[in-house]
PDB file of C-alpha atoms in Angstrom:
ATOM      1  CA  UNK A1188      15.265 -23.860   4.604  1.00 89.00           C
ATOM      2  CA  UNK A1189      13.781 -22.448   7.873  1.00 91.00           C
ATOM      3  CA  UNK A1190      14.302 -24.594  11.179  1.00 96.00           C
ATOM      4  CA  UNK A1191      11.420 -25.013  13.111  1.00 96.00           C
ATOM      5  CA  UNK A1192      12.966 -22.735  15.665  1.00 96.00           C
ATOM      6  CA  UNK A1193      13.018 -19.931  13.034  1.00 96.00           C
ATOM      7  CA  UNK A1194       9.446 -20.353  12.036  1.00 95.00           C
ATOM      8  CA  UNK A1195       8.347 -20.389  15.186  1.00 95.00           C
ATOM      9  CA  UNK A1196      10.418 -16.922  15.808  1.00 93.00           C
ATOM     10  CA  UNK A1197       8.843 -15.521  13.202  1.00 91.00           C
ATOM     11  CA  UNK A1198       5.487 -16.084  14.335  1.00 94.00           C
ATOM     12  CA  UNK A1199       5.970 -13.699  17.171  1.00 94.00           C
ATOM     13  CA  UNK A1200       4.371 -10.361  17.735  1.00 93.00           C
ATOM     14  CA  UNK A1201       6.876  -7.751  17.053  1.00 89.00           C
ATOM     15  CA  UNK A1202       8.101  -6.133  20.460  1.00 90.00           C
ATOM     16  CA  UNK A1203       9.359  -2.785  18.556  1.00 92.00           C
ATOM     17  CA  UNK A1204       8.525  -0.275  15.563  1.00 94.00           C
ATOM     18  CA  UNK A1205       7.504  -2.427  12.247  1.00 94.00           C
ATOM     19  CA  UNK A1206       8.278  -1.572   8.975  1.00 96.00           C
ATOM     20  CA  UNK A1207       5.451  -0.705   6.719  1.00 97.00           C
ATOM     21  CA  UNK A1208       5.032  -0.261   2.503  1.00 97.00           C
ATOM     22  CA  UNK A1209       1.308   0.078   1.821  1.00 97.00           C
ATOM     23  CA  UNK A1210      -0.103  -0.896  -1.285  1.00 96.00           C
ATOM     24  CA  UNK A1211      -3.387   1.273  -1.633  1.00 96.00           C
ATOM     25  CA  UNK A1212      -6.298   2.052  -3.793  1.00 96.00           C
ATOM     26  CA  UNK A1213      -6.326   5.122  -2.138  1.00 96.00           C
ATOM     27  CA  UNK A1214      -8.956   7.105  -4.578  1.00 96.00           C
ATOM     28  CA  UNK A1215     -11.291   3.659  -4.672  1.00 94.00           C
ATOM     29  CA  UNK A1216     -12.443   3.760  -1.165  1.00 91.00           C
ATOM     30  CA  UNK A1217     -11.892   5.238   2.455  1.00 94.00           C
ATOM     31  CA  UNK A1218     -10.698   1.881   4.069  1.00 96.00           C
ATOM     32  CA  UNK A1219      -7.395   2.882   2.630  1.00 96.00           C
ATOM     33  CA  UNK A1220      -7.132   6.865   3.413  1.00 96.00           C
ATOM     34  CA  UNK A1221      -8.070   5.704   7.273  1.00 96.00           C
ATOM     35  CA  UNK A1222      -4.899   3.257   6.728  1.00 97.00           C
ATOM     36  CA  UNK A1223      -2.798   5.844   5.390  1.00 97.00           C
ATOM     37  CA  UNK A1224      -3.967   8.383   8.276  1.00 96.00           C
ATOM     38  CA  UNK A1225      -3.339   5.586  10.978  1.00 96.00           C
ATOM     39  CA  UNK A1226       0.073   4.504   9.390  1.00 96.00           C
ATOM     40  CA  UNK A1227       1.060   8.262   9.340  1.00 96.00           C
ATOM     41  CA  UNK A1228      -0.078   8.541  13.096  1.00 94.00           C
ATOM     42  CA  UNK A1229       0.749   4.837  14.207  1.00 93.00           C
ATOM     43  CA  UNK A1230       3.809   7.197  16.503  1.00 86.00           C
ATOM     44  CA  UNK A1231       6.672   4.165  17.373  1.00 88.00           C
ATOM     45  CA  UNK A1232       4.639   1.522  16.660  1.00 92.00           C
ATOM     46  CA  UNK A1233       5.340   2.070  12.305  1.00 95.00           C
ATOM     47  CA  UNK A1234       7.978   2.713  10.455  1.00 95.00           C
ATOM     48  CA  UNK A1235       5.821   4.007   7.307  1.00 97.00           C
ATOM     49  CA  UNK A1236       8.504   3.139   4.476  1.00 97.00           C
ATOM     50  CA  UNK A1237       6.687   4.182   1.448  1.00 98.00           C
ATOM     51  CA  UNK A1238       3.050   4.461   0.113  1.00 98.00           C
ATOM     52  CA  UNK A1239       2.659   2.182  -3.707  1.00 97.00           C
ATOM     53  CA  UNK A1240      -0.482   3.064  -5.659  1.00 97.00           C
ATOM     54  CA  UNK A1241      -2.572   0.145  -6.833  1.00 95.00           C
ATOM     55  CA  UNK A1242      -4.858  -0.248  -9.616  1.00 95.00           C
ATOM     56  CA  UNK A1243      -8.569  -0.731  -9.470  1.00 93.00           C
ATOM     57  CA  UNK A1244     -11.281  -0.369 -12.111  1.00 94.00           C
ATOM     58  CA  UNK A1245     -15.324   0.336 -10.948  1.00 94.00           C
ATOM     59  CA  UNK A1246     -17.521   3.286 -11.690  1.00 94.00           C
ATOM     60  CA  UNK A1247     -15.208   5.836 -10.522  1.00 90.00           C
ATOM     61  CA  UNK A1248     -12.071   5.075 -12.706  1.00 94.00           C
ATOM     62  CA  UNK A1249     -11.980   4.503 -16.939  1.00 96.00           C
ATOM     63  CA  UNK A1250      -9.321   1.593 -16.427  1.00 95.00           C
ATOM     64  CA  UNK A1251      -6.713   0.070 -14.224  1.00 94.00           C
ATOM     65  CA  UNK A1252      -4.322   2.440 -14.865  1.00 95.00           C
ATOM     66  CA  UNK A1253      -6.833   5.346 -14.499  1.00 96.00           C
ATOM     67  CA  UNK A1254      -7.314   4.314 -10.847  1.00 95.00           C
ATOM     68  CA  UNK A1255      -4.181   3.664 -10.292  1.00 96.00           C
ATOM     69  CA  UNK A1256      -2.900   7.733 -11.107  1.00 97.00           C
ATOM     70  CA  UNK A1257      -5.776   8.887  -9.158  1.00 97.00           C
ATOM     71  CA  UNK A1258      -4.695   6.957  -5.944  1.00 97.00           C
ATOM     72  CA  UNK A1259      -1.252   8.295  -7.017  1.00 98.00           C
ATOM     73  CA  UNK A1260      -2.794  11.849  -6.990  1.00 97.00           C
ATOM     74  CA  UNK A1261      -4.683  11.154  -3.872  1.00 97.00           C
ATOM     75  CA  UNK A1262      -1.483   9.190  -1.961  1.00 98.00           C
ATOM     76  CA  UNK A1263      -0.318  12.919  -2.325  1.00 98.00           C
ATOM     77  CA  UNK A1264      -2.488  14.838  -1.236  1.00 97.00           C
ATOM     78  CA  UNK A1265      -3.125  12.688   2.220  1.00 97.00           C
ATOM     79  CA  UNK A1266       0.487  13.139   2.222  1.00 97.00           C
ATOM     80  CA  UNK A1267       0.562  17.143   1.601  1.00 97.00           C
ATOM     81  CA  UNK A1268      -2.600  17.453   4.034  1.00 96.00           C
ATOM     82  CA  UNK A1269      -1.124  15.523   7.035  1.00 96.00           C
ATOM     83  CA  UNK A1270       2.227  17.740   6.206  1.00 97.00           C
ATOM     84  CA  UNK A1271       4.044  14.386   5.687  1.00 96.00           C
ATOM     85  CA  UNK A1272       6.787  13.323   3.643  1.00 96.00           C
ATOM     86  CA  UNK A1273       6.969   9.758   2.831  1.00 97.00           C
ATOM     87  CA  UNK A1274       8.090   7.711  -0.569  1.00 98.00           C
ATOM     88  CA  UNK A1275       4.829   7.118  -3.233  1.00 98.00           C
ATOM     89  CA  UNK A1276       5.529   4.993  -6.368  1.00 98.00           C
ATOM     90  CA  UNK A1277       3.225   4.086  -8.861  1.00 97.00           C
ATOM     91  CA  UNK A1278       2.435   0.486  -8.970  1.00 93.00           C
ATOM     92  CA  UNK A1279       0.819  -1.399 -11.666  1.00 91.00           C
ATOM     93  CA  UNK A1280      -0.950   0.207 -14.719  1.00 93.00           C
ATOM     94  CA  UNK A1281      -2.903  -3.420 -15.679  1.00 90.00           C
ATOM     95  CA  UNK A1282      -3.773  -6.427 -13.668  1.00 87.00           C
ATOM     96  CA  UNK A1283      -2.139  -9.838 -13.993  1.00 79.00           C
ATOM     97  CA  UNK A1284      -3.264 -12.224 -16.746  1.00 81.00           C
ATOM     98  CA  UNK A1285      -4.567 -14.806 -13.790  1.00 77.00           C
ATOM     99  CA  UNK A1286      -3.407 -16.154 -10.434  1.00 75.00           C
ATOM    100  CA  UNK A1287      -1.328 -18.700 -12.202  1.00 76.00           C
ATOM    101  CA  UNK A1288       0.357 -16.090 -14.032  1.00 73.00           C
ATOM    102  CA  UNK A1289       4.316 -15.475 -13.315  1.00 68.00           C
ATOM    103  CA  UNK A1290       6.948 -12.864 -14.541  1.00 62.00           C
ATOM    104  CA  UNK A1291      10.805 -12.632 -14.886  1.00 60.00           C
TER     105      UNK A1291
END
């Protein structure tokens, strides 16, 4: 358990670099390719760590999983345009059940 000291610690602004995994819907909007672009520029202020593709589904994907390759796909090419080479996983091909839903 965290003293109060500790809590209050971590309340802080950070006085260095942070260290940064983005989760991203990269191919559902532009929010998250000007995220990417500012992460990737941030200079000492970011550590970028790694880059996780997130599902979405809407209009411009047949599924979760769908939009989650194509913000794979597009992860990468941010990635090859800004001549950059950082970490990109895939992240999760379906949703969760609900918000009360855990797994081991």
């Amino acid at each position: 358990m965290l003293t109060e000291a500790q809590r209050l610690q971590m309340l802080m602004p950070p006085t260095g670099p942070v260290d940064l995994v983005l989760d991203t819907d990269a191919y559902n909007e532009i929010d998250d390719q000007f995220a990417i672009a500012y992460a990737l520029h941030a200079g000492e202020k970011i550590r970028l760590k790694a880059l996780y593709a997130a599902p979405f589904f809407n209009e411009r994907s047949s599924g979760p999983a769908d939009g989650m390759e194509r913000s794979y796909q597009k992860i990468h090419k941010l990635l090859r345009l800004a001549d950059r080479d950082v970490p990109v996983l895939r992240g999760s091909r379906e949703y969760l059940p609900g918000e009360q839903t855990w797994t081991e």
